[in-house]
Coordinates of C-alpha atoms in Angstrom, one line a residue:
Chain A
M1 CA 0.0 0.0 0.0
D2 CA 2.9 2.3 0.9
L3 CA 4.5 1.6 -2.5
I4 CA 1.4 2.5 -4.3
R5 CA 1.2 5.8 -2.3
S6 CA 4.8 6.4 -3.1
I7 CA 4.3 5.9 -6.8
K8 CA 1.2 8.2 -6.7
M9 CA 3.1 10.9 -4.9
Q10 CA 6.1 10.8 -7.1
F11 CA 4.0 10.5 -10.2
C12 CA 2.2 13.8 -9.2
I13 CA 5.5 15.5 -8.7
M14 CA 6.8 14.3 -12.0
I15 CA 3.9 15.5 -14.2
T16 CA 4.1 18.9 -12.7
S17 CA 7.8 19.1 -13.1
I18 CA 9.5 21.3 -15.8
S19 CA 11.8 18.6 -17.0
F20 CA 8.9 16.3 -17.7
K21 CA 7.1 19.1 -19.5
V22 CA 10.2 19.9 -21.5
G23 CA 10.7 16.3 -22.6
F24 CA 7.0 15.8 -23.4
S25 CA 7.0 19.0 -25.4
I26 CA 10.0 18.2 -27.5
V27 CA 8.5 14.8 -28.5
M28 CA 5.2 16.3 -29.1
L29 CA 6.8 19.0 -31.3
Y30 CA 8.7 16.3 -33.2
V31 CA 5.6 14.2 -34.0
L32 CA 3.7 17.3 -35.1
V33 CA 6.6 18.6 -37.3
S34 CA 7.0 15.1 -38.7
Y35 CA 3.3 14.9 -39.6
I36 CA 3.3 18.4 -41.2
T37 CA 6.5 17.6 -43.1
T38 CA 5.0 14.4 -44.5
L39 CA 1.9 16.3 -45.4
V40 CA 3.9 19.0 -47.2
L41 CA 6.1 16.4 -49.0
N42 CA 2.9 14.6 -50.3
M43 CA 1.2 17.7 -51.5
N44 CA 0.2 17.4 -55.2
T45 CA 0.9 13.7 -55.1
D46 CA -1.7 11.5 -56.8
I47 CA -3.5 9.4 -54.2
A48 CA -2.7 6.2 -56.2
F49 CA 1.0 7.0 -55.9
M50 CA 1.1 8.2 -52.3
Y51 CA 2.6 5.8 -49.7
S52 CA 0.1 4.2 -47.4
A53 CA -0.7 5.6 -43.9
H54 CA 1.0 2.7 -42.4
D55 CA 4.4 4.0 -43.7
M56 CA 3.9 7.7 -42.8
F57 CA 3.8 6.9 -39.1
C58 CA 6.8 8.4 -37.3
G59 CA 7.7 4.9 -35.8
V60 CA 8.5 3.7 -39.3
E61 CA 12.2 3.7 -40.4
Y62 CA 11.9 6.0 -43.3
S63 CA 9.5 8.6 -41.7
A64 CA 10.3 12.3 -42.0
L65 CA 12.9 13.7 -39.5
R66 CA 13.5 10.2 -38.0
N67 CA 17.3 10.7 -37.9
N68 CA 17.0 13.9 -36.0
F69 CA 14.8 12.3 -33.5
E70 CA 17.1 9.4 -33.1
A71 CA 20.0 11.9 -32.3
V72 CA 17.8 13.5 -29.6
F73 CA 16.3 10.3 -28.2
P74 CA 19.1 9.2 -25.8
F75 CA 18.7 12.6 -24.1
I76 CA 14.9 12.9 -24.1
V77 CA 14.4 9.6 -22.1
V78 CA 16.5 11.1 -19.3
F79 CA 14.3 14.1 -18.9
P80 CA 11.1 13.0 -17.3
F81 CA 12.1 11.9 -13.7
S82 CA 15.7 10.9 -13.8
F83 CA 17.0 14.0 -12.0
S84 CA 14.4 13.7 -9.2
Y85 CA 16.7 12.0 -6.7
L86 CA 19.3 14.7 -7.2
T87 CA 16.6 17.3 -6.8
D88 CA 15.5 15.6 -3.5
L89 CA 19.1 15.6 -2.3
G90 CA 19.5 19.3 -3.3
V91 CA 16.5 20.5 -1.4
K92 CA 17.2 18.0 1.4
V93 CA 13.6 16.7 1.4
H94 CA 14.5 13.0 1.2
P95 CA 14.9 12.2 4.9
Y96 CA 11.3 13.3 5.5
V97 CA 9.9 11.4 2.6
I98 CA 11.9 8.3 3.5
G99 CA 10.8 8.7 7.1
R100 CA 7.2 8.6 6.0
M101 CA 7.2 5.8 3.5
G102 CA 10.4 3.8 4.1
R103 CA 13.5 3.5 2.1
R104 CA 12.4 0.6 0.0
N105 CA 9.1 2.2 -1.0
Y106 CA 10.8 5.5 -1.8
F107 CA 13.4 4.0 -4.1
A108 CA 11.0 1.4 -5.7
G109 CA 8.6 4.3 -6.3
K110 CA 11.3 6.3 -7.9
I111 CA 12.3 3.4 -10.2
I112 CA 8.7 2.7 -11.3
T113 CA 7.9 6.4 -11.7
N114 CA 11.0 6.9 -13.9
F115 CA 9.8 4.0 -16.1
L116 CA 6.3 5.4 -16.3
G117 CA 7.5 8.9 -17.1
S118 CA 9.8 8.0 -20.0
F119 CA 7.1 5.6 -21.3
I120 CA 4.4 8.3 -21.3
I121 CA 6.5 10.9 -23.1
I122 CA 6.9 8.6 -26.1
F123 CA 3.6 6.7 -26.0
I124 CA 1.2 9.6 -26.0
P125 CA 2.8 11.8 -28.8
F126 CA 3.4 8.8 -31.0
C127 CA -0.2 7.6 -30.5
I128 CA -1.3 11.1 -31.6
N129 CA 0.9 10.9 -34.7
L130 CA -0.4 7.4 -35.5
L131 CA -4.0 8.7 -35.3
L132 CA -3.2 11.7 -37.4
C133 CA -1.6 9.6 -40.1
Y134 CA -4.4 7.1 -40.3
V135 CA -7.0 10.0 -40.5
T136 CA -5.1 11.9 -43.2
F137 CA -3.4 9.4 -45.5
P138 CA -4.9 6.6 -47.7
W139 CA -4.9 3.1 -46.5
N140 CA -3.6 1.6 -49.8
N141 CA -1.0 -1.0 -50.5
N142 CA 1.9 1.2 -51.5
H143 CA 4.4 -0.1 -49.0
I144 CA 8.0 0.9 -48.3
F145 CA 8.9 -2.8 -48.4
G146 CA 8.2 -3.1 -52.2
D147 CA 5.4 -3.4 -54.7
Y148 CA 2.5 -5.1 -53.1
N149 CA 2.5 -8.9 -54.0
A150 CA 5.3 -8.6 -56.3
L151 CA 8.5 -10.6 -55.9
N152 CA 10.5 -7.8 -54.2
Y153 CA 7.8 -7.3 -51.7
A154 CA 7.9 -11.1 -50.7
E155 CA 11.7 -11.1 -50.7
T156 CA 11.9 -8.1 -48.3
L157 CA 9.4 -9.4 -46.0
L158 CA 10.9 -12.9 -45.8
G159 CA 14.5 -11.6 -46.0
T160 CA 15.4 -13.9 -48.9
N161 CA 17.2 -11.0 -50.7
I162 CA 19.9 -10.7 -48.0
V163 CA 23.3 -11.9 -49.1
V164 CA 25.2 -11.1 -45.9
N165 CA 26.2 -13.7 -43.3
T166 CA 23.7 -12.7 -40.5
V167 CA 21.7 -14.1 -37.6
Q168 CA 18.4 -12.9 -38.8
S169 CA 16.8 -11.4 -41.9
G170 CA 13.3 -10.4 -42.9
L171 CA 10.5 -8.6 -41.1
P172 CA 10.1 -9.6 -37.5
F173 CA 6.5 -10.7 -36.5
V174 CA 5.7 -10.8 -40.2
K175 CA 2.4 -12.7 -39.6
L176 CA 1.1 -9.8 -37.6
Y177 CA 2.2 -7.4 -40.3
L178 CA 0.3 -9.4 -42.9
F179 CA -2.7 -9.7 -40.8
S180 CA -2.9 -5.9 -39.9
P181 CA -0.1 -3.3 -40.6
M182 CA -2.0 -1.0 -38.2
A183 CA -1.7 -3.5 -35.3
Y184 CA 1.9 -4.0 -36.3
N185 CA 2.6 -0.3 -36.1
F186 CA 0.8 -0.2 -32.7
L187 CA 3.0 -3.1 -31.5
F188 CA 6.1 -1.2 -32.4
L189 CA 4.7 2.0 -30.7
C190 CA 4.4 -0.1 -27.5
I191 CA 7.9 -1.5 -27.9
I192 CA 9.6 1.9 -28.5
S193 CA 7.7 3.3 -25.5
L194 CA 8.7 0.3 -23.3
F195 CA 12.3 0.8 -24.5
S196 CA 12.2 4.5 -23.6
G197 CA 10.8 3.5 -20.2
I198 CA 13.6 1.1 -19.6
L199 CA 16.3 3.7 -20.6
G200 CA 14.6 6.2 -18.3
T201 CA 14.9 3.7 -15.5
V202 CA 18.5 3.0 -16.2
S203 CA 19.4 6.8 -16.2
G204 CA 17.4 7.1 -13.0
L205 CA 19.4 4.3 -11.5
F206 CA 22.6 6.1 -12.4
S207 CA 21.4 9.1 -10.3
F208 CA 22.0 6.9 -7.2
Y209 CA 25.7 7.0 -8.1
I210 CA 26.3 10.3 -9.8
T211 CA 25.1 12.6 -7.1
K212 CA 27.0 15.8 -7.9
F213 CA 26.3 17.2 -11.4
K214 CA 22.9 16.6 -12.9
I215 CA 24.1 17.2 -16.4
L216 CA 26.4 14.1 -16.2
L217 CA 23.3 11.8 -16.1
F218 CA 23.1 12.4 -19.9
V219 CA 26.4 10.5 -20.4
P220 CA 25.5 6.8 -19.7
I221 CA 22.6 6.4 -22.1
Y222 CA 24.3 8.4 -24.9
L223 CA 27.4 6.2 -24.5
L224 CA 25.1 3.1 -24.5
F225 CA 23.8 4.2 -27.9
Y226 CA 27.2 5.1 -29.2
L227 CA 28.6 1.8 -28.0
G228 CA 25.8 -0.1 -29.9
N229 CA 26.8 1.6 -33.2
F230 CA 30.4 0.6 -32.6
L231 CA 29.7 -3.1 -31.8
T232 CA 27.6 -3.3 -35.0
I233 CA 30.8 -2.7 -36.9
L234 CA 33.0 -5.0 -34.9
S235 CA 31.0 -8.3 -35.0
K236 CA 32.0 -10.8 -37.7
R237 CA 28.7 -12.6 -38.3
Y238 CA 26.4 -9.6 -38.7
I239 CA 24.5 -8.9 -35.4
S240 CA 23.1 -5.5 -35.0
F241 CA 23.7 -4.0 -31.5
K242 CA 22.1 -0.7 -32.6
L243 CA 19.3 -0.9 -30.1
I244 CA 17.2 1.8 -31.8
E245 CA 17.0 -0.4 -34.9
Y246 CA 15.0 -3.0 -33.0
M247 CA 12.4 -0.4 -32.0
Y248 CA 11.4 0.9 -35.4
V249 CA 9.3 -0.7 -38.1
N250 CA 12.0 -1.7 -40.7
H251 CA 13.4 -4.6 -42.6
M252 CA 17.0 -4.3 -41.2
F253 CA 18.7 -7.7 -40.8
G254 CA 20.9 -9.0 -38.0
K255 CA 18.3 -8.5 -35.2
S256 CA 19.1 -11.0 -32.6
F257 CA 16.6 -11.5 -29.7
F258 CA 19.6 -12.5 -27.5
V259 CA 20.7 -8.9 -27.7
I260 CA 17.4 -7.5 -26.4
L261 CA 17.2 -10.3 -23.8
S262 CA 20.6 -9.7 -22.5
F263 CA 20.0 -5.9 -22.5
I264 CA 16.8 -6.5 -20.4
L265 CA 18.5 -8.9 -18.1
A266 CA 21.4 -6.5 -17.6
V267 CA 18.9 -3.8 -16.7
I268 CA 17.1 -6.0 -14.2
L269 CA 20.3 -7.0 -12.5
F270 CA 21.5 -3.3 -12.5
S271 CA 18.2 -2.3 -11.0
V272 CA 18.3 -4.9 -8.2
F273 CA 22.0 -4.0 -7.4
S274 CA 21.3 -0.2 -7.5
F275 CA 18.1 -0.6 -5.4
R276 CA 20.0 -2.5 -2.7
Y277 CA 22.9 0.0 -2.8
A278 CA 20.5 3.0 -2.6
C279 CA 18.6 1.5 0.3
K280 CA 21.9 0.7 2.1
K281 CA 23.2 4.2 1.5
E282 CA 20.2 5.8 3.2
E283 CA 20.3 3.5 6.2
I284 CA 20.3 5.5 9.4
Chain B
M1 CA 34.8 22.3 -10.2
S2 CA 38.3 21.6 -8.9
N3 CA 41.4 21.7 -11.2
W4 CA 41.8 17.9 -10.8
E5 CA 38.2 17.4 -12.0
K6 CA 38.8 19.7 -15.0
F7 CA 42.0 17.7 -15.8
I8 CA 40.2 14.4 -15.7
R9 CA 37.4 15.7 -17.8
I10 CA 39.8 17.1 -20.5
I11 CA 42.0 14.0 -20.8
S12 CA 39.0 11.7 -20.9
I13 CA 38.7 12.4 -24.7
V14 CA 42.0 10.6 -25.4
P15 CA 40.9 7.0 -24.2
V16 CA 37.4 7.6 -25.7
T17 CA 38.8 8.5 -29.1
F18 CA 41.2 5.5 -29.1
F19 CA 38.5 3.2 -27.9
F20 CA 36.0 4.2 -30.7
S21 CA 38.7 3.9 -33.3
L22 CA 39.7 0.3 -32.4
Y23 CA 38.2 -0.9 -35.7
S24 CA 40.5 1.4 -37.7
L25 CA 43.5 0.3 -35.6
I26 CA 43.0 -3.5 -36.2
S27 CA 42.2 -3.3 -39.8
D28 CA 44.5 -3.0 -42.8
K29 CA 46.3 0.2 -43.7
H30 CA 44.9 2.3 -46.5
D31 CA 46.5 4.3 -49.3
I32 CA 44.7 7.6 -48.3
A33 CA 46.3 10.9 -47.4
I34 CA 46.3 11.5 -43.6
A35 CA 44.7 14.9 -44.2
S36 CA 41.6 13.4 -46.0
M37 CA 41.4 10.6 -43.4
L38 CA 41.5 13.1 -40.5
T39 CA 38.8 15.3 -42.1
G40 CA 36.7 12.3 -42.9
K41 CA 36.8 11.1 -39.3
I42 CA 35.4 14.2 -38.1
F43 CA 33.2 15.7 -40.8
G44 CA 30.8 14.5 -43.5
S45 CA 30.8 16.1 -46.8
V46 CA 28.0 17.6 -48.9
T47 CA 28.7 17.9 -52.7
D48 CA 26.9 19.2 -55.6
D49 CA 27.9 20.0 -59.2
T50 CA 30.2 22.9 -58.4
S51 CA 31.1 22.9 -54.8
K52 CA 31.9 20.8 -51.6
A53 CA 31.1 21.7 -48.1
F54 CA 32.0 19.9 -44.9
V55 CA 29.4 19.5 -42.1
L56 CA 29.6 17.9 -38.7
M57 CA 28.3 14.3 -38.8
L58 CA 25.4 13.5 -36.4
S59 CA 26.9 10.0 -35.8
N60 CA 30.2 11.5 -34.9
I61 CA 29.7 14.4 -32.5
L62 CA 30.6 12.5 -29.4
Y63 CA 33.5 14.8 -28.6
L64 CA 31.2 17.8 -28.8
V65 CA 28.5 16.2 -26.7
L66 CA 31.0 15.1 -24.0
F67 CA 32.6 18.5 -23.8
N68 CA 29.2 20.3 -23.6
I69 CA 28.2 17.9 -20.8
F70 CA 31.5 18.0 -18.9
F71 CA 31.8 21.9 -19.0
G72 CA 28.2 22.9 -19.4
N73 CA 28.0 24.0 -15.8
L74 CA 31.6 25.4 -15.4
I75 CA 30.3 29.0 -15.2
S76 CA 26.7 28.5 -14.2
E77 CA 27.4 26.4 -11.1
D78 CA 29.0 29.5 -9.5
F79 CA 26.0 31.4 -10.3
R80 CA 23.5 28.9 -8.9
F81 CA 25.4 27.8 -5.8
S82 CA 27.8 30.5 -4.6
S83 CA 26.5 33.7 -6.3
V84 CA 25.8 35.8 -3.1
Y85 CA 29.2 34.9 -1.7
L86 CA 31.0 35.5 -4.9
F87 CA 29.4 38.7 -6.3
S88 CA 29.3 40.5 -2.9
R89 CA 33.0 40.4 -3.1
L90 CA 33.5 41.2 -6.8
R91 CA 33.6 44.7 -8.2
N92 CA 32.7 43.9 -11.8
R93 CA 30.6 40.8 -12.8
K94 CA 31.4 41.4 -16.5
V95 CA 35.2 41.0 -15.9
W96 CA 34.5 37.9 -13.9
F97 CA 32.5 36.5 -16.8
Y98 CA 35.1 37.4 -19.5
K99 CA 37.8 35.6 -17.2
R100 CA 35.6 32.5 -16.9
A101 CA 34.7 32.4 -20.6
F102 CA 38.4 32.9 -21.5
E103 CA 39.2 29.9 -19.2
L104 CA 36.6 27.9 -21.1
L105 CA 38.1 28.9 -24.3
M106 CA 41.5 27.7 -23.1
I107 CA 40.0 24.4 -21.8
S108 CA 38.4 23.8 -25.2
S109 CA 41.5 24.5 -27.0
V110 CA 43.5 21.9 -24.9
Y111 CA 40.5 19.4 -25.4
A112 CA 40.5 20.0 -29.2
L113 CA 44.2 19.6 -29.4
L114 CA 44.1 16.3 -27.5
F115 CA 41.2 15.1 -29.6
L116 CA 43.0 16.0 -32.9
V117 CA 46.3 14.7 -31.9
S118 CA 44.7 11.4 -30.9
N119 CA 42.9 11.2 -34.2
L120 CA 46.1 12.2 -36.0
M121 CA 48.0 9.3 -34.4
I122 CA 45.3 6.9 -35.4
C123 CA 45.2 8.2 -39.0
T124 CA 49.0 8.0 -39.2
F125 CA 48.9 4.4 -38.0
C126 CA 46.1 3.5 -40.5
S127 CA 47.6 5.3 -43.5
T128 CA 50.6 4.3 -45.7
S129 CA 51.4 8.0 -46.4
K130 CA 53.3 10.4 -44.2
I131 CA 52.6 13.7 -42.5
E132 CA 53.4 16.6 -44.8
L133 CA 52.9 20.3 -44.9
N134 CA 49.3 20.0 -46.1
E135 CA 48.5 17.7 -43.0
V136 CA 49.9 20.4 -40.7
K137 CA 47.8 23.0 -42.4
I138 CA 44.6 20.9 -42.2
F139 CA 45.4 20.2 -38.5
L140 CA 45.7 23.8 -37.7
V141 CA 42.5 24.8 -39.5
L142 CA 40.6 22.0 -37.7
F143 CA 42.1 22.9 -34.4
G144 CA 40.8 26.5 -34.7
L145 CA 37.4 25.5 -35.9
I146 CA 36.8 22.8 -33.4
T147 CA 38.1 25.0 -30.5
M148 CA 35.6 27.7 -31.6
I149 CA 32.7 25.3 -32.0
L150 CA 33.3 23.8 -28.5
A151 CA 33.8 27.1 -26.8
I152 CA 30.8 28.9 -28.3
T153 CA 28.3 26.1 -27.7
T154 CA 29.5 25.5 -24.1
I155 CA 29.5 29.2 -23.3
I156 CA 25.9 29.4 -24.6
I157 CA 24.9 26.3 -22.6
N158 CA 26.4 28.0 -19.5
L159 CA 24.5 31.2 -20.1
L160 CA 21.2 29.5 -20.6
A161 CA 21.8 27.3 -17.6
I162 CA 21.9 30.3 -15.3
K163 CA 18.3 31.0 -16.2
F164 CA 16.8 27.5 -17.0
G165 CA 19.2 25.0 -15.4
S166 CA 21.9 22.9 -17.1
T167 CA 19.8 20.1 -18.4
T168 CA 17.3 22.3 -20.3
A169 CA 20.2 24.5 -21.5
F170 CA 22.1 21.5 -22.8
I171 CA 19.1 20.0 -24.6
A172 CA 18.2 23.4 -26.2
V173 CA 21.7 23.8 -27.5
Y174 CA 21.9 20.2 -28.6
I175 CA 18.6 20.4 -30.6
S176 CA 19.8 23.7 -32.2
V177 CA 23.1 21.9 -33.2
I178 CA 21.1 19.1 -34.8
M179 CA 18.7 21.5 -36.6
L180 CA 21.7 23.4 -38.0
I181 CA 23.3 20.3 -39.3
F182 CA 20.0 19.2 -40.8
L183 CA 19.6 22.7 -42.4
S184 CA 23.2 22.3 -43.9
L185 CA 22.4 18.9 -45.3
K186 CA 19.2 20.2 -46.9
H187 CA 20.7 23.5 -47.9
E188 CA 19.9 23.1 -51.6
S189 CA 16.2 22.4 -50.8
I190 CA 15.6 25.6 -48.8
P191 CA 13.5 28.0 -50.9
F192 CA 15.3 31.1 -52.2
L193 CA 18.4 30.7 -50.0
G194 CA 19.2 27.3 -51.4
K195 CA 20.3 28.8 -54.7
Y196 CA 23.1 30.8 -53.0
Y197 CA 26.0 28.5 -52.1
F198 CA 27.9 30.9 -49.9
V199 CA 24.8 31.5 -47.6
R200 CA 25.9 28.1 -46.1
L201 CA 28.8 30.1 -44.6
F202 CA 26.3 31.8 -42.1
N203 CA 25.3 28.4 -40.7
P204 CA 28.0 28.0 -38.1
L205 CA 27.9 24.2 -38.3
S206 CA 27.9 24.0 -42.1
G207 CA 30.3 26.4 -43.7
I208 CA 32.9 25.5 -41.2
V209 CA 35.4 24.1 -43.5
L210 CA 34.0 25.2 -46.9
N211 CA 36.5 24.5 -49.6
L212 CA 39.1 23.8 -47.0
F213 CA 41.8 22.5 -49.5
D214 CA 41.8 25.1 -52.2
N215 CA 40.1 28.4 -51.2
P216 CA 42.1 30.6 -48.8
I217 CA 39.5 33.4 -49.2
A218 CA 36.7 31.3 -48.0
Q219 CA 38.8 30.0 -45.1
S220 CA 39.6 33.6 -44.1
I221 CA 35.9 34.5 -44.2
V222 CA 35.0 31.4 -42.0
A223 CA 37.7 32.3 -39.5
F224 CA 36.5 35.8 -39.3
Y225 CA 32.9 34.7 -38.9
Y226 CA 33.8 32.5 -36.1
F227 CA 35.9 35.3 -34.4
I228 CA 32.7 37.6 -34.7
L229 CA 30.5 34.8 -33.2
M230 CA 33.0 34.4 -30.4
V231 CA 33.2 38.2 -29.6
L232 CA 29.4 38.5 -29.8
T233 CA 29.0 35.5 -27.3
F234 CA 31.4 37.2 -25.0
I235 CA 29.8 40.7 -25.2
L236 CA 26.2 39.4 -25.0
G237 CA 27.1 37.0 -22.3
G238 CA 28.8 39.7 -20.2
R239 CA 25.7 42.0 -20.6
F240 CA 23.4 39.1 -19.6
V241 CA 25.5 38.1 -16.5
D242 CA 25.6 41.8 -15.4
N243 CA 21.8 42.1 -15.5
V244 CA 20.9 38.8 -13.8
D245 CA 19.2 39.1 -10.5
I246 CA 21.2 36.8 -8.2
A247 CA 18.5 36.8 -5.5
L248 CA 16.2 34.8 -7.9
L249 CA 18.7 32.3 -8.9
D250 CA 20.9 31.5 -5.8
C251 CA 20.3 28.0 -4.4
E252 CA 23.1 28.4 -1.8
S253 CA 20.7 28.8 1.1
I254 CA 18.6 25.7 0.2

């Protein structure tokens, strides 16, 4: 019960904080600008030649301004609530809060709220973009994966056109895509939001260690992304370590589920370790 | 920030640069001029029928991001946490700001030097050619440009951080950098301005090494433009710092 109260309290603090508002506004601005750019680019295009609404969504690899968002993403996920522990330390409020709800509930509440904050700032704006795209653009079969029902379409979906020695090729969850591209987009929307939530949690966990300069909290997640790009080049049999590639709708090859699984496992272990460390640190 | 902390943050770029160049170090040597290799490691190029411009690559701005993060609160932390103590003893805030901004400029020059020397060593190791006069020239031009970029962006972050906090300031400057890079990549598609090639010079992250190899006039214009930007940052920053109400910003008493 105390844990729920802790989450409730910290969630209320989060949604009224400037950093959450800044993060949310940036993502909202991105999805709206992306939508408007797509709209402008498709002006005067015959509806028969226009790409389908499924491919205009900003969670798809080739959507407008995606590269720019990818560059900002490692910093955006840190914004919602990761600085909260440092703020609590700065205003010296944490002894009172911990005294009321207990160390475990306080830190568990922080971790969960961190996850929720980073999840929300991606989920809601991307949902709005998805809706806008489906309202505005045609639901035809002009897909980015090739001409519908032609050979190149099947090759791209199944990954039979890949000549690289790789662990995986073709579209992941291809059956769902064939059943409903809209459901497929929504699945990836949930995946990128969950991923954002996890990254927010990780940066929040780092705040238990980096207690002096707030701005340094940007470094771990950025380095994690940078390291991912680096490992992609180093591996012999092609495995993509570029985590963001797993979160978008695309037909990139080399996606190994072991990469994601190990990442999640590492985060869980790090969470448990950091939670215990933080609780011990605040022991009276 | 203590001198020891500053030192650690400055030299951190050396292991980072070597670590992220491991792939180049273990692969075969190439028959490419060191100058081209060095430029290619730091910048991407945009070419059209008649011209070639170099722009910062989004995927390779780690050195800029790290510097901005490490020194993004060098000036602003004094403002937020010791302003009453500090400014009640100082006669002139502007002079204090100029000194601090100059210190940041010096730090950025050392940082840029270490970054470029590390990259030059990597390029020398990976290339079959040797260092010649052209390489030295390119090195000096890159050193000046990178120092200016690092110093200007970080001073702006510090100034914004006084008002909005270091995190918001950093993200605002970082998004501006990304937007400027995006604009430079899409320069030809910009209505009206896209026709004029030299307008790119006014984008501080695009015209930076315009015609680096064969156009001394363009180089001089770029150097002068950066000098003007630097002076403007100093003057406007000094005025801003002079007018800030420290009673509203100080977090010392909390």
